[in-house]
Amino acid sequence: MHRHIFAIAVTGLAIAFAPPVLPQVQTNSEGAGLTDFASLKAAAEAIDPLAEAAKSEGAWSAYLEALEAQDGPAEEQARALNRIGDSRYYQQKMAGALASSLEAERRLVAAGATGGEIMAETLSNMAAFYTGVGKPEKDVPLQQRSLQIRNALYGYDPERIPPADAKPLGLGYLNYAVALYEAGRFGEAAKYVDPAIKGLVRGGMTDSTLFVALSSGANIFIDAGRQVDALRLARQGVAKANELLPADHPFHGFAQATLAKVLLQAGRYEEAEQPGRNALDIMTERLGPTHRHTLVALHNLGVVQMRLGQYDEAIALMLARHERLTEIDPGEAVNSLLSASNAALEAGRDDEAMQLALKGASLARKLPAQDEKALRGLLTLALRYFENGETDAALGVIEEIETRASITGIEPSIDVAVLQGLSQIRAGQAGGWEMVAKARAQIVDRMIADASSFELGADLENFYEPIMQIAEAAIVSGRADDALDAFELASWGVNARARQLARLRHSQFDRPDLAADIERLRTGTARLRLLARERAAMLAAGRSEAIGEVEREIADLKRSVSDAEAALRTALPEFDTTRRPVDVSIETVQARLGPDEALLIAMPAKRGLLLMAVTPETVVMKAGLGGRPTIRPLVERLRLALDAGEGADTFPFDDAKTLHDLVLPADIAAALNGKDRVSLVTSDALSRLPFSALLSSVPDRQVRDFGKMDWLVRHHAFATVLSPSAVLGSQHDGGKAGRFLGIGDPGNSDEAFTGETRAALATGEDLRSLPSLPASREEVRLAGEVSGASERIVLIGDDATEARLRLLAGTEYSVVLFATHGLMEGELGGLREPALVLTPGSGTGGATDDGILHAGEIAELGLSTQIAILSACNTAAGRSHAAPAYTGLANAFLASGSERVMLSHWRVQDEAASQLTVEFVKRLRDGHAHADALRLAQLSMLEDETDSGSANPARWASMVLIDGR
């Protein structure tokens, strides 16, 4: 029996599903006996209507003709007509497909067979085909009638009925869910997904229909805001596609597209790129470049590229499908225009962004009132108006959204409420802040739910923009505590959460009975996030056969983490509060700051830079110019110059000055004047640049001497803190002499890559191509000598292995120094996370001693130290400015137990890195606080008259201090 259901591609486009692919049956169409009927039917069912649509139509037509010749059962005739409709649908013959199913309905009514399974299937087909001919309003009512027939036949609970009945009931729930989804009723649709899957599983479904159900359900969940459920079904969908479908089947593209969408929505942009490209390649080859589903894949890859900062490619991909979709799916055409508008805005092309938003809103107004895509289209236009300072126009569009929502009972999204409240505040209207505060509470609840899920693994970036609007509303309203609270929420990423867990561990040192559970929670959470990334990569690569072991480890770890959480919740009444955003106030921050200290917050939103300076005496807030489209290119140009070590003749001094004036306008700079130590909270592109390398004045073009310029390092010692509340636990006392551990000059000779190590290391060839680091041997030795440590341990050359490091990790240290190569994600083949290069072991340790110390492995070390110094290239970097700040190696060391981390923003010369590191450690020995020690070390290089090259900020400004206490 054929099931006609729908898969939803990445942005919600409906597509008819092909029947199960069965073995080919050789038949003889001559004669009219029952045996011939069965043979004709089997032959038709053996043809995939998606891959061979015309052939499928012919086979089902032959079966129908045989039935008609002998006045065969009306229900079988209707079945054949429905399958003909399927085949026509895949040939884009929408009118013919609908005519086929309407004829099936007519014959069933004439025969009085209106209450059976075939009528339910016919109504479901009709619903889809009406949508295909531009009458989507008929979809939900017809699918509802179809489900009502199945409920009358089988009941409501698929787990309490016979398996043979559970399968069609599950299909009925799925079809209705998809219809609701297509109508933009995401919340209602999500209610029917689990019953649908349960029915299909209980019904013993093992063909490719189950894959489509999983893929469809994942798309429904993601737009309903249920990301964890979406990711679960997307993974299962890819696995089922690999298991059930031939290698060349187009639905592999749909499975990859669904996984890409879920990863994208979860904020895992870099992981989403590969399945997104896989989806587009498969669909282009199998369905053609202009097929509607290929166009969906095109759009979603564009969204991924936008998130990765590739704006030109993103806009081109999004608009490539717009005209075709306007004819066949106006809702998806709206999505294309809105996404392109957002990308144009991020690229700083304001006029283009507005024109695309206006065009999208015009199309959205033609959609049915209950379609949530229409509300999204109008919301984007309201945002563009607001960003352009046209507050009244923005409020007018929001009123239009509310009117549409009231007609259908759809509650506007939280984003609408935040924007409306902020717009009212900007317009001087009453009630704006109350609306914003209510939305804030909802956002916090959703953030906590997402943060507790290891599957998402995101840095809560999807919440960033509405939180920035809340911060702006507070700033404009003069509500300093609420602005500080919003900044706390915006910075409550994986780093801040890792430190909360680390602080919980430190606070319970006198509770040995809890130590094991805290460690299980810490290491288990870190490992689960890594495994989630590995599983996604395996699925994207089609390696379903390798998933089993990972799935088993995930299941075991989830049980272990859950048990640890339960035990800690029982033992510590305050446990849950340690895993929520911290409540912080201006008063508590000011009370913690010393007379020469300040907190500076600088966070760029879409259209403006939000600033706050807090000192013991004053608070200054500012919502100024210089949003992401302005700041990102400035940072990029400055970083390129620093990375290349450009000289004074070509250095972009104007960019350094412009950035200085953006983050330190006159009133903010005045507040910080005389404050030696500044705790810095940043986000987005500003986290990719050390503030010490900004210029308060542009030097005379005729006299450009790096050593004489007014760099910001001359005024302040900066330490990046993970969130505003982190200053409450920050300690500015000097470094305490204790144990020193130095790791450097790793061996990467051919002899080191033999036996099991070579087999375990996919990147061995790349590692052997890395240059040796003989200078790092001297760096480690000198740093140890000047540290004043009571015990110095040095691992260099053949001793610098992961195995040796693990043996030493359980001890507390004052300084741990890694003088080695740092690798970014994707820098070497097969590398899916940042890493440090060590010496491969003897071969007996396998992947745990392979010479690559991954971020996930670092997090599990339990390396307790006052500071971890990563004197290696690019250890602070992410792939793009869109990547969450310091979420690679910094997060790993903080989660492992380091109180602070010092790492580099760009490639550093061995000599410069060694000089800075040794000077820094020496200043710690002399009792200086960590931030002061870094500033003094930088100034010593800047003012070194014996080496004119050391004054170049490319040499002295590369390192940044992350204070995680």
PDB file of C-alpha atoms in Angstrom, residues 609-850:
ATOM      1  CA  LEU A 609      27.580  49.828  18.908  1.00  0.00           C
ATOM      2  CA  LEU A 610      26.339  49.487  22.486  1.00  0.00           C
ATOM      3  CA  LEU A 611      28.758  50.710  25.148  1.00  0.00           C
ATOM      4  CA  MET A 612      28.923  50.844  28.922  1.00  0.00           C
ATOM      5  CA  ALA A 613      31.757  52.027  31.159  1.00  0.00           C
ATOM      6  CA  VAL A 614      31.515  51.341  34.904  1.00  0.00           C
ATOM      7  CA  THR A 615      33.967  52.822  37.397  1.00  0.00           C
ATOM      8  CA  PRO A 616      33.695  53.153  41.187  1.00  0.00           C
ATOM      9  CA  GLU A 617      32.487  56.726  40.670  1.00  0.00           C
ATOM     10  CA  THR A 618      30.289  56.687  37.573  1.00  0.00           C
ATOM     11  CA  VAL A 619      28.404  54.805  34.865  1.00  0.00           C
ATOM     12  CA  VAL A 620      28.322  55.915  31.225  1.00  0.00           C
ATOM     13  CA  MET A 621      26.055  54.205  28.682  1.00  0.00           C
ATOM     14  CA  LYS A 622      25.873  54.843  24.971  1.00  0.00           C
ATOM     15  CA  ALA A 623      24.020  53.449  21.969  1.00  0.00           C
ATOM     16  CA  GLY A 624      26.151  54.856  19.203  1.00  0.00           C
ATOM     17  CA  LEU A 625      27.041  54.468  15.584  1.00  0.00           C
ATOM     18  CA  GLY A 626      29.225  51.699  14.254  1.00  0.00           C
ATOM     19  CA  GLY A 627      27.314  48.459  14.093  1.00  0.00           C
ATOM     20  CA  ARG A 628      28.647  45.209  12.665  1.00  0.00           C
ATOM     21  CA  PRO A 629      28.722  46.397   9.024  1.00  0.00           C
ATOM     22  CA  THR A 630      31.012  49.242  10.076  1.00  0.00           C
ATOM     23  CA  ILE A 631      33.173  47.465  12.627  1.00  0.00           C
ATOM     24  CA  ARG A 632      33.834  44.182  10.836  1.00  0.00           C
ATOM     25  CA  PRO A 633      35.729  45.600   7.826  1.00  0.00           C
ATOM     26  CA  LEU A 634      37.744  47.905  10.089  1.00  0.00           C
ATOM     27  CA  VAL A 635      38.800  44.970  12.243  1.00  0.00           C
ATOM     28  CA  GLU A 636      39.509  42.824   9.215  1.00  0.00           C
ATOM     29  CA  ARG A 637      41.838  45.377   7.639  1.00  0.00           C
ATOM     30  CA  LEU A 638      43.686  45.983  10.873  1.00  0.00           C
ATOM     31  CA  ARG A 639      44.082  42.276  11.546  1.00  0.00           C
ATOM     32  CA  LEU A 640      45.405  41.631   8.049  1.00  0.00           C
ATOM     33  CA  ALA A 641      48.041  44.313   8.557  1.00  0.00           C
ATOM     34  CA  LEU A 642      49.020  42.948  11.957  1.00  0.00           C
ATOM     35  CA  ASP A 643      49.068  39.376  10.735  1.00  0.00           C
ATOM     36  CA  ALA A 644      51.320  40.352   7.835  1.00  0.00           C
ATOM     37  CA  GLY A 645      53.574  42.452  10.062  1.00  0.00           C
ATOM     38  CA  GLU A 646      53.214  45.483   7.821  1.00  0.00           C
ATOM     39  CA  GLY A 647      55.572  48.377   8.361  1.00  0.00           C
ATOM     40  CA  ALA A 648      54.734  51.982   9.176  1.00  0.00           C
ATOM     41  CA  ASP A 649      54.517  52.950   5.505  1.00  0.00           C
ATOM     42  CA  THR A 650      51.490  50.730   4.860  1.00  0.00           C
ATOM     43  CA  PHE A 651      49.964  50.245   8.307  1.00  0.00           C
ATOM     44  CA  PRO A 652      46.245  51.285   8.455  1.00  0.00           C
ATOM     45  CA  PHE A 653      46.626  53.920  11.176  1.00  0.00           C
ATOM     46  CA  ASP A 654      43.318  55.544  10.257  1.00  0.00           C
ATOM     47  CA  ASP A 655      41.474  52.279  10.925  1.00  0.00           C
ATOM     48  CA  ALA A 656      43.153  51.920  14.321  1.00  0.00           C
ATOM     49  CA  LYS A 657      42.074  55.479  15.173  1.00  0.00           C
ATOM     50  CA  THR A 658      38.520  55.018  13.863  1.00  0.00           C
ATOM     51  CA  LEU A 659      38.058  51.879  15.955  1.00  0.00           C
ATOM     52  CA  HIS A 660      39.444  53.693  18.984  1.00  0.00           C
ATOM     53  CA  ASP A 661      36.913  56.506  18.561  1.00  0.00           C
ATOM     54  CA  LEU A 662      34.055  54.049  18.110  1.00  0.00           C
ATOM     55  CA  VAL A 663      34.748  52.051  21.271  1.00  0.00           C
ATOM     56  CA  LEU A 664      36.056  55.007  23.281  1.00  0.00           C
ATOM     57  CA  PRO A 665      34.017  58.082  22.365  1.00  0.00           C
ATOM     58  CA  ALA A 666      34.734  61.182  24.409  1.00  0.00           C
ATOM     59  CA  ASP A 667      32.402  60.475  27.341  1.00  0.00           C
ATOM     60  CA  ILE A 668      33.495  56.831  27.648  1.00  0.00           C
ATOM     61  CA  ALA A 669      37.173  57.780  27.365  1.00  0.00           C
ATOM     62  CA  ALA A 670      36.715  60.444  30.045  1.00  0.00           C
ATOM     63  CA  ALA A 671      35.229  57.882  32.409  1.00  0.00           C
ATOM     64  CA  LEU A 672      38.214  55.554  31.874  1.00  0.00           C
ATOM     65  CA  ASN A 673      40.805  58.273  32.221  1.00  0.00           C
ATOM     66  CA  GLY A 674      43.269  57.334  34.971  1.00  0.00           C
ATOM     67  CA  LYS A 675      42.004  53.765  35.243  1.00  0.00           C
ATOM     68  CA  ASP A 676      45.063  51.560  34.878  1.00  0.00           C
ATOM     69  CA  ARG A 677      43.208  48.254  34.689  1.00  0.00           C
ATOM     70  CA  VAL A 678      40.211  47.762  32.419  1.00  0.00           C
ATOM     71  CA  SER A 679      38.152  44.577  32.388  1.00  0.00           C
ATOM     72  CA  LEU A 680      36.797  44.226  28.879  1.00  0.00           C
ATOM     73  CA  VAL A 681      33.631  42.487  27.665  1.00  0.00           C
ATOM     74  CA  THR A 682      33.296  42.312  23.870  1.00  0.00           C
ATOM     75  CA  SER A 683      31.564  40.315  21.180  1.00  0.00           C
ATOM     76  CA  ASP A 684      31.583  39.674  17.435  1.00  0.00           C
ATOM     77  CA  ALA A 685      34.490  41.244  15.496  1.00  0.00           C
ATOM     78  CA  LEU A 686      35.706  43.281  18.482  1.00  0.00           C
ATOM     79  CA  SER A 687      36.718  40.000  20.117  1.00  0.00           C
ATOM     80  CA  ARG A 688      39.197  39.410  17.294  1.00  0.00           C
ATOM     81  CA  LEU A 689      41.375  42.385  18.069  1.00  0.00           C
ATOM     82  CA  PRO A 690      43.433  43.476  21.102  1.00  0.00           C
ATOM     83  CA  PHE A 691      42.318  46.932  22.246  1.00  0.00           C
ATOM     84  CA  SER A 692      45.921  47.670  23.216  1.00  0.00           C
ATOM     85  CA  ALA A 693      46.710  48.135  19.495  1.00  0.00           C
ATOM     86  CA  LEU A 694      44.186  50.946  18.970  1.00  0.00           C
ATOM     87  CA  LEU A 695      45.394  54.520  18.482  1.00  0.00           C
ATOM     88  CA  SER A 696      44.078  57.568  20.300  1.00  0.00           C
ATOM     89  CA  SER A 697      45.607  59.832  17.645  1.00  0.00           C
ATOM     90  CA  VAL A 698      46.853  59.417  14.082  1.00  0.00           C
ATOM     91  CA  PRO A 699      50.574  60.141  13.761  1.00  0.00           C
ATOM     92  CA  ASP A 700      51.895  62.728  11.387  1.00  0.00           C
ATOM     93  CA  ARG A 701      52.339  61.152   7.991  1.00  0.00           C
ATOM     94  CA  GLN A 702      55.908  62.431   7.780  1.00  0.00           C
ATOM     95  CA  VAL A 703      56.928  60.968  11.148  1.00  0.00           C
ATOM     96  CA  ARG A 704      55.693  57.456  11.665  1.00  0.00           C
ATOM     97  CA  ASP A 705      57.649  55.647  14.318  1.00  0.00           C
ATOM     98  CA  PHE A 706      55.730  52.781  15.940  1.00  0.00           C
ATOM     99  CA  GLY A 707      57.634  53.296  19.188  1.00  0.00           C
ATOM    100  CA  LYS A 708      56.477  56.902  19.568  1.00  0.00           C
ATOM    101  CA  MET A 709      52.795  56.456  18.787  1.00  0.00           C
ATOM    102  CA  ASP A 710      49.991  56.800  21.310  1.00  0.00           C
ATOM    103  CA  TRP A 711      48.826  53.188  21.430  1.00  0.00           C
ATOM    104  CA  LEU A 712      46.066  52.401  23.920  1.00  0.00           C
ATOM    105  CA  VAL A 713      48.450  50.071  25.789  1.00  0.00           C
ATOM    106  CA  ARG A 714      50.125  53.222  27.110  1.00  0.00           C
ATOM    107  CA  HIS A 715      46.938  54.114  28.985  1.00  0.00           C
ATOM    108  CA  HIS A 716      45.372  50.857  30.190  1.00  0.00           C
ATOM    109  CA  ALA A 717      46.087  47.235  31.015  1.00  0.00           C
ATOM    110  CA  PHE A 718      43.312  45.150  29.471  1.00  0.00           C
ATOM    111  CA  ALA A 719      41.964  41.794  30.574  1.00  0.00           C
ATOM    112  CA  THR A 720      39.070  40.272  28.701  1.00  0.00           C
ATOM    113  CA  VAL A 721      36.421  38.892  31.023  1.00  0.00           C
ATOM    114  CA  LEU A 722      33.778  36.456  29.885  1.00  0.00           C
ATOM    115  CA  SER A 723      30.814  38.442  31.159  1.00  0.00           C
ATOM    116  CA  PRO A 724      30.208  41.551  33.286  1.00  0.00           C
ATOM    117  CA  SER A 725      29.658  39.439  36.410  1.00  0.00           C
ATOM    118  CA  ALA A 726      33.145  37.943  36.003  1.00  0.00           C
ATOM    119  CA  VAL A 727      34.662  41.096  37.503  1.00  0.00           C
ATOM    120  CA  LEU A 728      33.067  40.119  40.806  1.00  0.00           C
ATOM    121  CA  GLY A 729      35.413  37.165  41.083  1.00  0.00           C
ATOM    122  CA  SER A 730      38.402  38.664  39.337  1.00  0.00           C
ATOM    123  CA  GLN A 731      41.572  38.860  41.401  1.00  0.00           C
ATOM    124  CA  HIS A 732      44.228  41.476  40.598  1.00  0.00           C
ATOM    125  CA  ASP A 733      46.850  40.314  43.046  1.00  0.00           C
ATOM    126  CA  GLY A 734      50.198  39.342  41.632  1.00  0.00           C
ATOM    127  CA  GLY A 735      51.123  35.958  40.323  1.00  0.00           C
ATOM    128  CA  LYS A 736      52.082  33.553  43.080  1.00  0.00           C
ATOM    129  CA  ALA A 737      55.238  31.547  42.629  1.00  0.00           C
ATOM    130  CA  GLY A 738      54.430  27.866  42.605  1.00  0.00           C
ATOM    131  CA  ARG A 739      54.935  25.157  40.041  1.00  0.00           C
ATOM    132  CA  PHE A 740      55.893  25.890  36.450  1.00  0.00           C
ATOM    133  CA  LEU A 741      55.098  23.519  33.572  1.00  0.00           C
ATOM    134  CA  GLY A 742      56.495  24.244  30.110  1.00  0.00           C
ATOM    135  CA  ILE A 743      55.822  22.298  26.897  1.00  0.00           C
ATOM    136  CA  GLY A 744      57.668  23.153  23.683  1.00  0.00           C
ATOM    137  CA  ASP A 745      59.605  22.159  20.565  1.00  0.00           C
ATOM    138  CA  PRO A 746      57.414  19.149  19.683  1.00  0.00           C
ATOM    139  CA  GLY A 747      58.986  16.450  17.546  1.00  0.00           C
ATOM    140  CA  ASN A 748      57.385  15.850  14.148  1.00  0.00           C
ATOM    141  CA  SER A 749      60.002  13.784  12.358  1.00  0.00           C
ATOM    142  CA  ASP A 750      59.182  10.818  10.160  1.00  0.00           C
ATOM    143  CA  GLU A 751      60.275   8.509  12.981  1.00  0.00           C
ATOM    144  CA  ALA A 752      57.568   9.990  15.173  1.00  0.00           C
ATOM    145  CA  PHE A 753      54.848   8.994  12.710  1.00  0.00           C
ATOM    146  CA  THR A 754      55.102   5.253  12.549  1.00  0.00           C
ATOM    147  CA  GLY A 755      53.019   2.261  13.479  1.00  0.00           C
ATOM    148  CA  GLU A 756      49.682   2.831  15.173  1.00  0.00           C
ATOM    149  CA  THR A 757      50.273   6.557  15.484  1.00  0.00           C
ATOM    150  CA  ARG A 758      50.475   6.980  11.708  1.00  0.00           C
ATOM    151  CA  ALA A 759      47.295   4.923  11.273  1.00  0.00           C
ATOM    152  CA  ALA A 760      45.432   6.864  13.948  1.00  0.00           C
ATOM    153  CA  LEU A 761      46.496  10.274  12.667  1.00  0.00           C
ATOM    154  CA  ALA A 762      44.676  11.400   9.531  1.00  0.00           C
ATOM    155  CA  THR A 763      46.686  14.615   9.470  1.00  0.00           C
ATOM    156  CA  GLY A 764      50.140  13.114   9.856  1.00  0.00           C
ATOM    157  CA  GLU A 765      51.301  14.248   6.419  1.00  0.00           C
ATOM    158  CA  ASP A 766      50.226  17.802   7.223  1.00  0.00           C
ATOM    159  CA  LEU A 767      51.889  17.767  10.625  1.00  0.00           C
ATOM    160  CA  ARG A 768      55.213  16.691   9.176  1.00  0.00           C
ATOM    161  CA  SER A 769      55.038  19.722   6.900  1.00  0.00           C
ATOM    162  CA  LEU A 770      54.929  22.114   9.873  1.00  0.00           C
ATOM    163  CA  PRO A 771      58.247  23.816  10.551  1.00  0.00           C
ATOM    164  CA  SER A 772      60.205  22.808  13.621  1.00  0.00           C
ATOM    165  CA  LEU A 773      60.286  25.229  16.559  1.00  0.00           C
ATOM    166  CA  PRO A 774      63.808  25.104  17.989  1.00  0.00           C
ATOM    167  CA  ALA A 775      63.435  28.605  19.487  1.00  0.00           C
ATOM    168  CA  SER A 776      60.530  27.394  21.603  1.00  0.00           C
ATOM    169  CA  ARG A 777      62.935  25.100  23.496  1.00  0.00           C
ATOM    170  CA  GLU A 778      64.850  28.168  24.684  1.00  0.00           C
ATOM    171  CA  GLU A 779      61.588  30.028  25.358  1.00  0.00           C
ATOM    172  CA  VAL A 780      60.368  27.330  27.708  1.00  0.00           C
ATOM    173  CA  ARG A 781      63.728  27.116  29.456  1.00  0.00           C
ATOM    174  CA  LEU A 782      64.035  30.896  29.977  1.00  0.00           C
ATOM    175  CA  ALA A 783      60.425  31.288  31.113  1.00  0.00           C
ATOM    176  CA  GLY A 784      60.949  28.560  33.671  1.00  0.00           C
ATOM    177  CA  GLU A 785      64.148  30.193  34.943  1.00  0.00           C
ATOM    178  CA  VAL A 786      62.609  33.648  35.425  1.00  0.00           C
ATOM    179  CA  SER A 787      59.341  32.321  36.895  1.00  0.00           C
ATOM    180  CA  GLY A 788      60.725  31.954  40.408  1.00  0.00           C
ATOM    181  CA  ALA A 789      58.737  28.721  40.654  1.00  0.00           C
ATOM    182  CA  SER A 790      59.541  26.317  43.452  1.00  0.00           C
ATOM    183  CA  GLU A 791      59.307  23.439  40.965  1.00  0.00           C
ATOM    184  CA  ARG A 792      59.938  23.592  37.230  1.00  0.00           C
ATOM    185  CA  ILE A 793      58.905  20.829  34.849  1.00  0.00           C
ATOM    186  CA  VAL A 794      59.883  21.074  31.197  1.00  0.00           C
ATOM    187  CA  LEU A 795      58.588  18.801  28.434  1.00  0.00           C
ATOM    188  CA  ILE A 796      60.424  19.352  25.151  1.00  0.00           C
ATOM    189  CA  GLY A 797      61.125  17.278  22.068  1.00  0.00           C
ATOM    190  CA  ASP A 798      60.309  13.617  22.555  1.00  0.00           C
ATOM    191  CA  ASP A 799      59.004  14.287  26.075  1.00  0.00           C
ATOM    192  CA  ALA A 800      56.307  16.721  24.895  1.00  0.00           C
ATOM    193  CA  THR A 801      53.632  14.046  24.442  1.00  0.00           C
ATOM    194  CA  GLU A 802      49.996  13.936  25.419  1.00  0.00           C
ATOM    195  CA  ALA A 803      50.652  10.937  27.635  1.00  0.00           C
ATOM    196  CA  ARG A 804      53.262  12.809  29.699  1.00  0.00           C
ATOM    197  CA  LEU A 805      51.019  15.853  29.951  1.00  0.00           C
ATOM    198  CA  ARG A 806      48.120  13.779  31.246  1.00  0.00           C
ATOM    199  CA  LEU A 807      50.295  12.304  33.968  1.00  0.00           C
ATOM    200  CA  LEU A 808      51.190  15.826  35.162  1.00  0.00           C
ATOM    201  CA  ALA A 809      47.771  17.467  34.771  1.00  0.00           C
ATOM    202  CA  GLY A 810      46.470  16.575  38.210  1.00  0.00           C
ATOM    203  CA  THR A 811      48.871  18.966  39.977  1.00  0.00           C
ATOM    204  CA  GLU A 812      48.219  22.667  40.572  1.00  0.00           C
ATOM    205  CA  TYR A 813      50.479  25.133  38.765  1.00  0.00           C
ATOM    206  CA  SER A 814      51.083  28.854  38.805  1.00  0.00           C
ATOM    207  CA  VAL A 815      52.088  28.938  35.113  1.00  0.00           C
ATOM    208  CA  VAL A 816      51.605  26.432  32.302  1.00  0.00           C
ATOM    209  CA  LEU A 817      53.287  27.424  29.028  1.00  0.00           C
ATOM    210  CA  PHE A 818      52.689  25.834  25.622  1.00  0.00           C
ATOM    211  CA  ALA A 819      55.283  27.011  23.076  1.00  0.00           C
ATOM    212  CA  THR A 820      54.144  25.057  20.056  1.00  0.00           C
ATOM    213  CA  HIS A 821      52.024  25.229  16.916  1.00  0.00           C
ATOM    214  CA  GLY A 822      48.387  26.209  17.300  1.00  0.00           C
ATOM    215  CA  LEU A 823      45.925  24.893  14.728  1.00  0.00           C
ATOM    216  CA  MET A 824      42.538  26.336  13.800  1.00  0.00           C
ATOM    217  CA  GLU A 825      39.562  24.191  12.915  1.00  0.00           C
ATOM    218  CA  GLY A 826      39.895  22.999   9.324  1.00  0.00           C
ATOM    219  CA  GLU A 827      43.526  24.129   9.044  1.00  0.00           C
ATOM    220  CA  LEU A 828      44.719  20.558   8.562  1.00  0.00           C
ATOM    221  CA  GLY A 829      42.840  17.753   6.859  1.00  0.00           C
ATOM    222  CA  GLY A 830      40.319  16.093   9.134  1.00  0.00           C
ATOM    223  CA  LEU A 831      40.726  18.616  11.976  1.00  0.00           C
ATOM    224  CA  ARG A 832      37.249  19.465  13.275  1.00  0.00           C
ATOM    225  CA  GLU A 833      38.261  21.594  16.267  1.00  0.00           C
ATOM    226  CA  PRO A 834      41.185  23.803  17.329  1.00  0.00           C
ATOM    227  CA  ALA A 835      44.242  22.031  18.664  1.00  0.00           C
ATOM    228  CA  LEU A 836      47.825  22.325  19.868  1.00  0.00           C
ATOM    229  CA  VAL A 837      50.604  20.271  18.294  1.00  0.00           C
ATOM    230  CA  LEU A 838      52.629  17.984  20.577  1.00  0.00           C
ATOM    231  CA  THR A 839      54.965  15.085  19.919  1.00  0.00           C
ATOM    232  CA  PRO A 840      53.271  11.846  18.817  1.00  0.00           C
ATOM    233  CA  GLY A 841      53.729   9.048  21.325  1.00  0.00           C
ATOM    234  CA  SER A 842      55.319   5.682  20.822  1.00  0.00           C
ATOM    235  CA  GLY A 843      52.273   4.309  19.055  1.00  0.00           C
ATOM    236  CA  THR A 844      50.603   2.520  21.963  1.00  0.00           C
ATOM    237  CA  GLY A 845      48.347   5.440  22.890  1.00  0.00           C
ATOM    238  CA  GLY A 846      46.427   5.609  19.614  1.00  0.00           C
ATOM    239  CA  ALA A 847      44.306   8.721  19.111  1.00  0.00           C
ATOM    240  CA  THR A 848      44.875   9.909  22.697  1.00  0.00           C
ATOM    241  CA  ASP A 849      48.637  10.228  22.104  1.00  0.00           C
ATOM    242  CA  ASP A 850      48.717  11.159  18.421  1.00  0.00           C
TER     243      ASP A 850
END
